mmCIF file of C-alpha atoms and ligand atoms in Angstrom:
data_model
loop_
_atom_site.group_PDB
_atom_site.id
_atom_site.type_symbol
_atom_site.label_atom_id
_atom_site.label_comp_id
_atom_site.label_asym_id
_atom_site.label_seq_id
_atom_site.Cartn_x
_atom_site.Cartn_y
_atom_site.Cartn_z
ATOM 1 C CA MET A 40 -106.137 96.499 -35.488
ATOM 2 C CA ASN A 41 -103.932 97.651 -38.445
ATOM 3 C CA ARG A 42 -100.566 96.784 -36.911
ATOM 4 C CA ASP A 43 -97.722 98.944 -37.751
ATOM 5 C CA GLU A 44 -94.633 97.294 -36.511
ATOM 6 C CA ASP A 45 -92.428 100.293 -37.423
ATOM 7 C CA LEU A 46 -94.470 102.607 -35.201
ATOM 8 C CA GLU A 47 -94.970 100.007 -32.484
ATOM 9 C CA ASP A 48 -91.160 99.628 -32.166
ATOM 10 C CA LYS A 49 -90.824 103.370 -32.263
ATOM 11 C CA LEU A 50 -93.219 103.801 -29.549
ATOM 12 C CA ILE A 51 -91.633 101.153 -27.271
ATOM 13 C CA SER A 52 -88.115 102.644 -27.615
ATOM 14 C CA LEU A 53 -89.606 106.133 -26.920
ATOM 15 C CA PHE A 54 -91.299 104.726 -23.799
ATOM 16 C CA GLN A 55 -88.170 103.006 -22.690
ATOM 17 C CA TRP A 56 -86.050 106.173 -23.071
ATOM 18 C CA LEU A 57 -88.730 108.280 -21.096
ATOM 19 C CA HIS A 58 -88.841 105.614 -18.435
ATOM 20 C CA ALA A 59 -84.994 105.724 -18.141
ATOM 21 C CA HIS A 60 -85.043 109.470 -17.900
ATOM 22 C CA PRO A 61 -87.548 110.426 -15.260
ATOM 23 C CA GLU A 62 -87.897 114.081 -14.312
ATOM 24 C CA ILE A 63 -90.242 115.404 -11.520
ATOM 25 C CA GLY A 64 -92.864 118.233 -12.032
ATOM 26 C CA PHE A 65 -91.753 121.360 -13.581
ATOM 27 C CA GLU A 66 -88.235 119.955 -14.301
ATOM 28 C CA GLU A 67 -89.262 117.964 -17.354
ATOM 29 C CA LYS A 68 -86.616 119.700 -19.533
ATOM 30 C CA ASN A 69 -85.208 116.705 -21.290
ATOM 31 C CA THR A 70 -88.586 114.912 -21.491
ATOM 32 C CA THR A 71 -90.086 118.030 -23.203
ATOM 33 C CA ALA A 72 -87.053 118.364 -25.677
ATOM 34 C CA ARG A 73 -87.529 114.734 -26.604
ATOM 35 C CA LEU A 74 -91.087 114.976 -27.189
ATOM 36 C CA ARG A 75 -90.715 118.176 -29.143
ATOM 37 C CA ASP A 76 -88.101 116.386 -31.428
ATOM 38 C CA GLU A 77 -90.580 113.527 -32.138
ATOM 39 C CA LEU A 78 -93.398 115.815 -33.018
ATOM 40 C CA GLU A 79 -91.243 118.123 -35.149
ATOM 41 C CA GLN A 80 -89.677 115.159 -36.977
ATOM 42 C CA ALA A 81 -93.138 113.951 -37.881
ATOM 43 C CA GLY A 82 -94.116 117.527 -39.122
ATOM 44 C CA ILE A 83 -96.459 118.158 -36.232
ATOM 45 C CA GLU A 84 -96.858 121.735 -35.377
ATOM 46 C CA VAL A 85 -95.809 122.501 -31.719
ATOM 47 C CA LEU A 86 -97.697 125.640 -30.464
ATOM 48 C CA ASP A 87 -95.762 128.455 -28.889
ATOM 49 C CA SER A 88 -97.210 128.051 -25.351
ATOM 50 C CA GLY A 89 -94.410 129.820 -23.465
ATOM 51 C CA LEU A 90 -94.425 126.710 -21.165
ATOM 52 C CA PRO A 91 -90.957 126.035 -19.462
ATOM 53 C CA THR A 92 -91.751 122.403 -19.557
ATOM 54 C CA GLY A 93 -94.643 120.498 -21.311
ATOM 55 C CA LEU A 94 -96.009 121.118 -24.832
ATOM 56 C CA ILE A 95 -99.101 121.607 -26.726
ATOM 57 C CA ALA A 96 -99.164 120.233 -30.380
ATOM 58 C CA ARG A 97 -101.772 120.870 -32.923
ATOM 59 C CA ILE A 98 -103.028 118.904 -35.944
ATOM 60 C CA THR A 99 -105.342 120.789 -38.066
ATOM 61 C CA GLY A 100 -107.550 118.927 -40.680
ATOM 62 C CA THR A 101 -108.723 120.316 -43.950
ATOM 63 C CA ARG A 102 -112.489 120.402 -43.057
ATOM 64 C CA PRO A 103 -114.183 122.355 -40.371
ATOM 65 C CA GLY A 104 -115.006 120.431 -37.154
ATOM 66 C CA LYS A 105 -114.536 120.351 -33.389
ATOM 67 C CA VAL A 106 -111.500 121.126 -31.393
ATOM 68 C CA ILE A 107 -110.634 117.950 -29.462
ATOM 69 C CA GLY A 108 -108.009 117.790 -26.799
ATOM 70 C CA LEU A 109 -105.850 114.712 -26.087
ATOM 71 C CA ARG A 110 -104.205 115.094 -22.728
ATOM 72 C CA CYS A 111 -101.407 113.305 -20.995
ATOM 73 C CA ASP A 112 -98.944 114.077 -18.190
ATOM 74 C CA ILE A 113 -95.274 113.817 -18.432
ATOM 75 C CA ASP A 114 -93.777 114.100 -14.949
ATOM 76 C CA ALA A 115 -92.186 111.474 -12.690
ATOM 77 C CA LEU A 116 -92.161 110.919 -8.820
ATOM 78 C CA PRO A 117 -89.255 111.254 -6.352
ATOM 79 C CA ILE A 118 -89.088 107.459 -5.794
ATOM 80 C CA ARG A 119 -86.137 105.235 -6.013
ATOM 81 C CA GLU A 120 -86.829 102.550 -8.716
ATOM 82 C CA GLU A 121 -86.784 98.875 -7.593
ATOM 83 C CA SER A 122 -88.384 97.320 -10.871
ATOM 84 C CA GLY A 123 -85.103 95.698 -12.051
ATOM 85 C CA LEU A 124 -86.043 96.520 -15.535
ATOM 86 C CA PRO A 125 -83.299 96.747 -18.108
ATOM 87 C CA TYR A 126 -84.444 100.289 -18.896
ATOM 88 C CA SER A 127 -84.641 101.462 -15.184
ATOM 89 C CA SER A 128 -84.368 105.071 -14.160
ATOM 90 C CA GLN A 129 -80.834 106.630 -14.831
ATOM 91 C CA ASN A 130 -81.878 109.430 -12.676
ATOM 92 C CA GLU A 131 -81.104 108.745 -8.888
ATOM 93 C CA GLY A 132 -84.117 109.091 -6.723
ATOM 94 C CA ARG A 133 -86.641 109.646 -9.647
ATOM 95 C CA MET A 134 -89.098 107.137 -11.144
ATOM 96 C CA HIS A 135 -91.853 106.930 -13.537
ATOM 97 C CA ALA A 136 -94.027 105.055 -11.005
ATOM 98 C CA CYS A 137 -97.290 106.465 -12.155
ATOM 99 C CA GLY A 138 -96.989 105.502 -15.783
ATOM 100 C CA HIS A 139 -96.717 109.050 -17.112
ATOM 101 C CA ASP A 140 -94.010 107.806 -19.428
ATOM 102 C CA SER A 141 -96.626 105.453 -20.952
ATOM 103 C CA HIS A 142 -99.099 108.284 -21.141
ATOM 104 C CA ALA A 143 -96.822 110.554 -23.153
ATOM 105 C CA THR A 144 -95.908 107.643 -25.472
ATOM 106 C CA ILE A 145 -99.622 106.749 -26.040
ATOM 107 C CA MET A 146 -100.491 110.343 -26.912
ATOM 108 C CA LEU A 147 -97.481 110.878 -29.036
ATOM 109 C CA GLY A 148 -98.380 107.564 -30.916
ATOM 110 C CA ALA A 149 -102.043 108.981 -31.287
ATOM 111 C CA ALA A 150 -100.635 112.200 -32.741
ATOM 112 C CA LEU A 151 -98.452 110.240 -35.285
ATOM 113 C CA LEU A 152 -101.427 108.191 -36.309
ATOM 114 C CA LEU A 153 -103.883 111.194 -36.662
ATOM 115 C CA ASN A 154 -101.206 113.091 -38.574
ATOM 116 C CA ARG A 155 -101.551 110.558 -41.171
ATOM 117 C CA HIS A 156 -105.277 111.396 -41.577
ATOM 118 C CA ARG A 157 -104.507 115.252 -41.721
ATOM 119 C CA GLN A 158 -105.680 115.546 -45.490
ATOM 120 C CA THR A 159 -109.042 113.940 -44.679
ATOM 121 C CA MET A 160 -109.629 114.894 -41.144
ATOM 122 C CA ARG A 161 -112.299 117.184 -39.873
ATOM 123 C CA GLY A 162 -111.528 119.703 -37.066
ATOM 124 C CA THR A 163 -108.541 120.247 -34.963
ATOM 125 C CA VAL A 164 -106.722 118.000 -32.410
ATOM 126 C CA LYS A 165 -104.606 119.645 -29.595
ATOM 127 C CA ILE A 166 -102.397 117.157 -27.998
ATOM 128 C CA ILE A 167 -101.300 118.338 -24.496
ATOM 129 C CA PHE A 168 -98.223 116.961 -22.818
ATOM 130 C CA GLN A 169 -98.794 118.424 -19.425
ATOM 131 C CA PRO A 170 -96.189 119.013 -16.812
ATOM 132 C CA ALA A 171 -96.403 118.515 -13.062
ATOM 133 C CA GLU A 172 -99.561 116.500 -12.535
ATOM 134 C CA GLU A 173 -98.209 114.875 -9.314
ATOM 135 C CA VAL A 174 -97.140 118.178 -7.662
ATOM 136 C CA ILE A 175 -100.555 119.776 -8.714
ATOM 137 C CA GLY A 176 -100.453 123.029 -10.581
ATOM 138 C CA GLY A 177 -99.455 121.837 -14.144
ATOM 139 C CA ALA A 178 -102.884 121.772 -15.553
ATOM 140 C CA GLN A 179 -103.506 125.195 -14.287
ATOM 141 C CA ARG A 180 -100.428 126.535 -16.013
ATOM 142 C CA VAL A 181 -101.485 124.916 -19.202
ATOM 143 C CA MET A 182 -104.929 126.408 -19.110
ATOM 144 C CA ALA A 183 -103.379 129.641 -18.338
ATOM 145 C CA THR A 184 -101.668 129.756 -21.794
ATOM 146 C CA GLY A 185 -105.106 130.359 -23.446
ATOM 147 C CA LEU A 186 -104.239 127.843 -26.054
ATOM 148 C CA LEU A 187 -107.071 125.571 -24.891
ATOM 149 C CA ASP A 188 -109.824 128.088 -24.644
ATOM 150 C CA ASP A 189 -111.444 126.835 -27.854
ATOM 151 C CA LEU A 190 -111.650 123.123 -26.747
ATOM 152 C CA ASN A 191 -114.973 121.393 -27.406
ATOM 153 C CA MET A 192 -113.988 118.155 -25.604
ATOM 154 C CA ILE A 193 -111.002 116.499 -24.166
ATOM 155 C CA LEU A 194 -109.779 112.935 -23.637
ATOM 156 C CA GLY A 195 -107.351 112.009 -20.872
ATOM 157 C CA VAL A 196 -105.337 108.953 -20.466
ATOM 158 C CA HIS A 197 -104.055 106.899 -17.441
ATOM 159 C CA SER A 198 -102.305 103.705 -17.102
ATOM 160 C CA TYR A 199 -104.228 101.074 -14.939
ATOM 161 C CA PRO A 200 -102.391 98.206 -13.373
ATOM 162 C CA GLY A 201 -105.711 96.412 -12.391
ATOM 163 C CA PHE A 202 -106.320 95.418 -16.036
ATOM 164 C CA PRO A 203 -104.030 93.636 -18.510
ATOM 165 C CA ALA A 204 -102.996 95.259 -21.820
ATOM 166 C CA GLY A 205 -105.948 94.933 -24.140
ATOM 167 C CA THR A 206 -108.390 96.137 -21.636
ATOM 168 C CA LEU A 207 -109.667 99.703 -21.245
ATOM 169 C CA GLY A 208 -111.199 101.090 -18.029
ATOM 170 C CA LEU A 209 -114.166 103.235 -18.797
ATOM 171 C CA ALA A 210 -116.837 104.789 -16.453
ATOM 172 C CA GLU A 211 -119.167 107.592 -16.591
ATOM 173 C CA GLY A 212 -119.712 110.195 -13.716
ATOM 174 C CA SER A 213 -117.383 110.840 -11.032
ATOM 175 C CA VAL A 214 -114.246 108.624 -11.383
ATOM 176 C CA MET A 215 -111.666 110.512 -9.187
ATOM 177 C CA ALA A 216 -112.166 112.502 -6.108
ATOM 178 C CA SER A 217 -111.630 116.267 -5.432
ATOM 179 C CA VAL A 218 -108.427 116.874 -3.389
ATOM 180 C CA ASP A 219 -108.608 119.602 -0.851
ATOM 181 C CA ARG A 220 -106.396 120.302 2.066
ATOM 182 C CA PHE A 221 -107.121 122.110 5.392
ATOM 183 C CA ALA A 222 -104.890 123.567 8.113
ATOM 184 C CA ILE A 223 -106.362 124.582 11.581
ATOM 185 C CA THR A 224 -104.524 126.690 14.083
ATOM 186 C CA ILE A 225 -105.948 126.722 17.713
ATOM 187 C CA HIS A 226 -104.996 129.670 19.768
ATOM 188 C CA GLY A 227 -105.079 128.985 23.589
ATOM 189 C CA MET A 228 -103.068 130.506 26.373
ATOM 190 C CA GLY A 229 -99.896 129.162 27.565
ATOM 191 C CA THR A 230 -99.286 128.522 31.322
ATOM 192 C CA HIS A 231 -97.410 126.165 33.669
ATOM 193 C CA ALA A 232 -98.622 122.703 33.390
ATOM 194 C CA ALA A 233 -99.271 122.434 37.039
ATOM 195 C CA GLU A 234 -101.718 125.461 36.922
ATOM 196 C CA PRO A 235 -103.994 124.772 33.885
ATOM 197 C CA GLN A 236 -106.651 127.057 35.355
ATOM 198 C CA ARG A 237 -104.596 130.074 34.434
ATOM 199 C CA GLY A 238 -104.323 129.169 30.804
ATOM 200 C CA ILE A 239 -106.314 127.785 27.883
ATOM 201 C CA ASP A 240 -105.129 124.402 26.794
ATOM 202 C CA PRO A 241 -105.071 124.218 22.965
ATOM 203 C CA ILE A 242 -104.157 120.503 23.004
ATOM 204 C CA VAL A 243 -107.427 119.671 24.674
ATOM 205 C CA VAL A 244 -109.309 121.684 21.845
ATOM 206 C CA GLN A 245 -107.256 119.856 19.280
ATOM 207 C CA ALA A 246 -108.045 116.383 20.572
ATOM 208 C CA ALA A 247 -111.763 117.363 20.862
ATOM 209 C CA LEU A 248 -111.657 118.670 17.220
ATOM 210 C CA VAL A 249 -110.109 115.575 15.862
ATOM 211 C CA GLN A 250 -112.777 113.476 17.297
ATOM 212 C CA SER A 251 -115.551 115.824 16.211
ATOM 213 C CA LEU A 252 -114.214 116.003 12.602
ATOM 214 C CA GLN A 253 -114.595 112.187 12.226
ATOM 215 C CA THR A 254 -118.277 112.485 12.686
ATOM 216 C CA ILE A 255 -118.775 114.630 9.535
ATOM 217 C CA VAL A 256 -118.596 111.680 7.061
ATOM 218 C CA SER A 257 -120.063 109.182 9.464
ATOM 219 C CA ARG A 258 -123.070 111.331 10.569
ATOM 220 C CA SER A 259 -123.608 114.114 8.163
ATOM 221 C CA VAL A 260 -122.959 112.802 4.779
ATOM 222 C CA SER A 261 -125.100 110.344 3.015
ATOM 223 C CA PRO A 262 -123.809 106.799 3.265
ATOM 224 C CA PHE A 263 -124.614 106.490 -0.470
ATOM 225 C CA SER A 264 -122.061 109.172 -1.413
ATOM 226 C CA HIS A 265 -118.338 108.925 -0.977
ATOM 227 C CA SER A 266 -116.153 111.132 0.885
ATOM 228 C CA VAL A 267 -113.197 111.156 3.188
ATOM 229 C CA VAL A 268 -111.811 113.532 6.015
ATOM 230 C CA SER A 269 -108.475 112.508 7.253
ATOM 231 C CA VAL A 270 -106.526 114.431 9.948
ATOM 232 C CA THR A 271 -102.889 113.546 9.020
ATOM 233 C CA HIS A 272 -100.750 116.040 11.031
ATOM 234 C CA VAL A 273 -101.157 117.306 14.567
ATOM 235 C CA GLU A 274 -98.606 119.330 16.312
ATOM 236 C CA SER A 275 -98.305 121.235 19.600
ATOM 237 C CA GLY A 276 -96.033 121.867 22.551
ATOM 238 C CA SER A 277 -92.452 121.347 23.035
ATOM 239 C CA THR A 278 -91.971 119.916 26.524
ATOM 240 C CA TRP A 279 -93.662 118.142 29.449
ATOM 241 C CA ASN A 280 -94.372 120.788 31.862
ATOM 242 C CA VAL A 281 -95.759 123.708 29.770
ATOM 243 C CA ILE A 282 -99.127 124.086 28.383
ATOM 244 C CA PRO A 283 -98.432 125.590 24.846
ATOM 245 C CA GLU A 284 -100.003 128.687 23.268
ATOM 246 C CA THR A 285 -101.094 127.048 20.017
ATOM 247 C CA ALA A 286 -101.756 123.724 18.386
ATOM 248 C CA VAL A 287 -102.033 123.051 14.714
ATOM 249 C CA LEU A 288 -103.693 120.194 12.607
ATOM 250 C CA GLU A 289 -103.677 119.515 9.078
ATOM 251 C CA GLY A 290 -105.616 117.047 6.747
ATOM 252 C CA THR A 291 -107.356 116.368 3.517
ATOM 253 C CA VAL A 292 -110.840 116.105 2.322
ATOM 254 C CA ARG A 293 -111.798 113.956 -0.731
ATOM 255 C CA THR A 294 -115.250 114.016 -2.286
ATOM 256 C CA LEU A 295 -116.964 112.693 -5.424
ATOM 257 C CA GLU A 296 -119.967 115.040 -5.369
ATOM 258 C CA PRO A 297 -119.530 118.892 -5.574
ATOM 259 C CA ALA A 298 -122.326 119.388 -3.025
ATOM 260 C CA ASP A 299 -120.411 117.207 -0.456
ATOM 261 C CA ARG A 300 -117.295 119.148 -1.035
ATOM 262 C CA THR A 301 -118.869 122.528 -0.216
ATOM 263 C CA PHE A 302 -120.886 121.016 2.719
ATOM 264 C CA ILE A 303 -117.716 119.329 4.322
ATOM 265 C CA GLU A 304 -115.745 122.659 3.945
ATOM 266 C CA ASN A 305 -118.473 124.667 5.703
ATOM 267 C CA LYS A 306 -119.046 121.890 8.442
ATOM 268 C CA ILE A 307 -115.203 121.891 9.275
ATOM 269 C CA ARG A 308 -115.247 125.705 9.615
ATOM 270 C CA LYS A 309 -118.485 125.650 11.879
ATOM 271 C CA MET A 310 -117.222 122.752 14.027
ATOM 272 C CA THR A 311 -113.741 124.434 14.654
ATOM 273 C CA GLN A 312 -115.358 127.609 15.562
ATOM 274 C CA LEU A 313 -117.759 126.013 17.926
ATOM 275 C CA VAL A 314 -115.431 123.465 19.445
ATOM 276 C CA ALA A 315 -112.950 126.157 20.137
ATOM 277 C CA GLU A 316 -115.519 128.521 21.597
ATOM 278 C CA ALA A 317 -116.619 125.664 23.956
ATOM 279 C CA TYR A 318 -113.196 125.729 25.532
ATOM 280 C CA ASP A 319 -112.651 129.569 25.334
ATOM 281 C CA ALA A 320 -110.075 129.153 22.633
ATOM 282 C CA GLU A 321 -110.016 130.635 19.124
ATOM 283 C CA ALA A 322 -109.181 128.893 15.963
ATOM 284 C CA ASP A 323 -108.751 129.667 12.351
ATOM 285 C CA VAL A 324 -109.176 127.414 9.429
ATOM 286 C CA THR A 325 -107.190 127.719 6.194
ATOM 287 C CA TRP A 326 -108.781 125.953 3.345
ATOM 288 C CA ILE A 327 -106.467 125.125 0.358
ATOM 289 C CA PRO A 328 -108.572 123.847 -2.584
ATOM 290 C CA GLY A 329 -107.069 121.395 -4.895
ATOM 291 C CA PRO A 330 -108.317 119.785 -8.145
ATOM 292 C CA ALA A 331 -112.072 119.187 -8.315
ATOM 293 C CA ALA A 332 -113.546 115.569 -8.892
ATOM 294 C CA VAL A 333 -112.989 114.260 -12.373
ATOM 295 C CA VAL A 334 -116.487 113.746 -13.739
ATOM 296 C CA ASN A 335 -116.721 111.817 -16.942
ATOM 297 C CA ASP A 336 -119.202 112.980 -19.543
ATOM 298 C CA SER A 337 -121.963 110.268 -20.261
ATOM 299 C CA ALA A 338 -122.323 110.947 -23.907
ATOM 300 C CA LEU A 339 -118.493 110.554 -24.524
ATOM 301 C CA TYR A 340 -118.546 107.541 -22.237
ATOM 302 C CA HIS A 341 -121.053 105.762 -24.604
ATOM 303 C CA VAL A 342 -119.206 106.683 -27.834
ATOM 304 C CA ALA A 343 -115.842 105.622 -26.228
ATOM 305 C CA ALA A 344 -117.410 102.213 -24.908
ATOM 306 C CA LYS A 345 -118.751 101.506 -28.489
ATOM 307 C CA ALA A 346 -115.610 102.483 -30.132
ATOM 308 C CA ALA A 347 -113.491 100.251 -27.817
ATOM 309 C CA LYS A 348 -115.621 97.186 -28.472
ATOM 310 C CA GLN A 349 -115.595 97.740 -32.080
ATOM 311 C CA MET A 350 -111.818 98.044 -32.017
ATOM 312 C CA GLY A 351 -111.506 94.686 -30.170
ATOM 313 C CA PHE A 352 -110.735 95.900 -26.774
ATOM 314 C CA LYS A 353 -112.226 94.395 -23.544
ATOM 315 C CA VAL A 354 -114.023 97.135 -21.506
ATOM 316 C CA GLY A 355 -114.129 97.087 -17.698
ATOM 317 C CA LYS A 356 -115.052 99.390 -14.933
ATOM 318 C CA PRO A 357 -112.021 100.504 -12.990
ATOM 319 C CA GLU A 358 -112.095 100.348 -9.090
ATOM 320 C CA ASP A 359 -113.484 103.514 -7.418
ATOM 321 C CA THR A 360 -110.645 105.667 -5.911
ATOM 322 C CA MET A 361 -110.562 108.626 -3.687
ATOM 323 C CA GLY A 362 -107.412 109.541 -5.391
ATOM 324 C CA GLY A 363 -107.302 112.902 -7.362
ATOM 325 C CA GLU A 364 -106.257 114.199 -10.906
ATOM 326 C CA ASP A 365 -105.800 117.711 -12.193
ATOM 327 C CA PHE A 366 -107.466 116.538 -15.378
ATOM 328 C CA SER A 367 -110.557 118.078 -13.721
ATOM 329 C CA CYS A 368 -109.034 121.432 -14.351
ATOM 330 C CA TYR A 369 -109.796 121.118 -18.157
ATOM 331 C CA LEU A 370 -113.273 119.829 -17.496
ATOM 332 C CA GLU A 371 -114.057 123.285 -16.110
ATOM 333 C CA ARG A 372 -113.745 124.340 -19.678
ATOM 334 C CA CYS A 373 -115.402 121.487 -21.621
ATOM 335 C CA PRO A 374 -116.900 117.970 -21.341
ATOM 336 C CA GLY A 375 -114.290 115.218 -21.231
ATOM 337 C CA LEU A 376 -113.480 111.501 -20.489
ATOM 338 C CA PHE A 377 -110.608 110.156 -18.442
ATOM 339 C CA ILE A 378 -109.640 106.717 -19.800
ATOM 340 C CA ARG A 379 -107.932 103.956 -18.089
ATOM 341 C CA VAL A 380 -105.488 101.890 -20.139
ATOM 342 C CA GLY A 381 -104.883 98.367 -18.833
ATOM 343 C CA THR A 382 -101.150 97.986 -18.389
ATOM 344 C CA GLY A 383 -100.828 95.014 -16.006
ATOM 345 C CA GLY A 384 -97.727 94.719 -14.019
ATOM 346 C CA GLY A 385 -98.874 93.524 -10.496
ATOM 347 C CA TYR A 386 -97.853 96.538 -8.448
ATOM 348 C CA PRO A 387 -99.896 99.552 -7.694
ATOM 349 C CA SER A 388 -98.933 102.936 -8.980
ATOM 350 C CA HIS A 389 -96.466 104.894 -6.773
ATOM 351 C CA HIS A 390 -94.836 101.644 -5.789
ATOM 352 C CA PRO A 391 -91.042 101.365 -6.450
ATOM 353 C CA ARG A 392 -91.688 98.086 -8.368
ATOM 354 C CA PHE A 393 -94.498 99.612 -10.622
ATOM 355 C CA THR A 394 -94.316 98.559 -14.190
ATOM 356 C CA VAL A 395 -96.121 99.157 -17.513
ATOM 357 C CA ASP A 396 -96.686 96.330 -19.942
ATOM 358 C CA PRO A 397 -95.194 97.868 -23.178
ATOM 359 C CA SER A 398 -97.587 95.760 -25.348
ATOM 360 C CA ALA A 399 -100.384 98.067 -24.272
ATOM 361 C CA LEU A 400 -98.851 101.196 -25.782
ATOM 362 C CA TYR A 401 -99.415 100.966 -29.621
ATOM 363 C CA PRO A 402 -103.055 99.626 -29.192
ATOM 364 C CA ALA A 403 -103.816 102.444 -26.877
ATOM 365 C CA ALA A 404 -102.454 105.151 -29.231
ATOM 366 C CA TRP A 405 -104.526 103.486 -32.092
ATOM 367 C CA PHE A 406 -107.535 103.588 -29.811
ATOM 368 C CA PHE A 407 -107.127 107.316 -29.050
ATOM 369 C CA SER A 408 -106.621 108.152 -32.573
ATOM 370 C CA GLY A 409 -109.617 106.209 -33.640
ATOM 371 C CA LEU A 410 -111.832 107.587 -30.964
ATOM 372 C CA THR A 411 -110.732 111.035 -32.006
ATOM 373 C CA LEU A 412 -111.852 110.592 -35.572
ATOM 374 C CA ASP A 413 -115.028 108.885 -34.412
ATOM 375 C CA LEU A 414 -115.797 111.914 -32.365
ATOM 376 C CA GLN A 415 -115.166 114.403 -35.148
ATOM 377 C CA ASP A 416 -117.678 112.385 -37.365
ATOM 378 C CA ALA A 417 -120.241 112.005 -34.565
HETATM 379 NI NI1 LIG B 173 -100.608 109.666 -12.474
#
């Protein structure tokens, strides 16, 4: 690796500043201002996106080539930090507990490195500092600017506490799940608890439905594909001697395969209808689709794995997760690769003691800039 101590120090101090000043989704004003400053100081063009928070920067080479996106997210979580770091959060109840401070630092570093190659570079690189990944909706806003309509491919970054600094997590195919939400309302008929025959008890329907939904994954989906149906919120009634009118339940569905996603939605709708009907009740299902599964492109995976090894990184396969990521929103436009950067630390993300090993930052920035150049020449 060509070590550049000045840049390394600069990135570490940027990271520590971002870590100390976490802002949650759609409130990333100071974060955006700081990143804009860094880009403009380096003479990197910041596009006029109209985004209230978040940025899209562009580096244009001197020769024709592909349009490659480098995407990071910049928002923090509503968590009270307990890491004990000297650069801990100064914003009460806010914390970079998912490493988005490191993601922004890595992609800023990659931008600075690529900017040095501007005179000889092919194509265009668009660096996306996306707001509001945790609250969902940030990626859609960024896509809605239209500034990424010409992307040919995109690389995403995420910190990974399961590997130490110096290891990259790469995998092809589905690596993060789709994240959908459902809400079901059961309409019964209220009555006195002592005279159930005069009403329709929605709680009995609700209980039957919770049990039935559990059989979708265990009985109807292949054990070789991965999916989850979790009922997480049930509510009905308000006292002990009244059979209520309605019952509601809510939950989430996670899948790695698009076919399972559609199948499970349809199955939930059908089961709800038929179970309600069996008890003479009525029910309606609200389906709230979230991000699709993140599916890594195989060709990009092979180029990245080769580049990582050539650049002296260890490469590992991250543990499978049913967590989601709105990086998939970009993948509806073009192929991409979501790359995990080993950041050590010992605590999982979203934990109040989550930390990122700052020594991972510069090498990761160097990797992303190198891979981008490789992809332009491939
Ligand atoms: Ni995250």
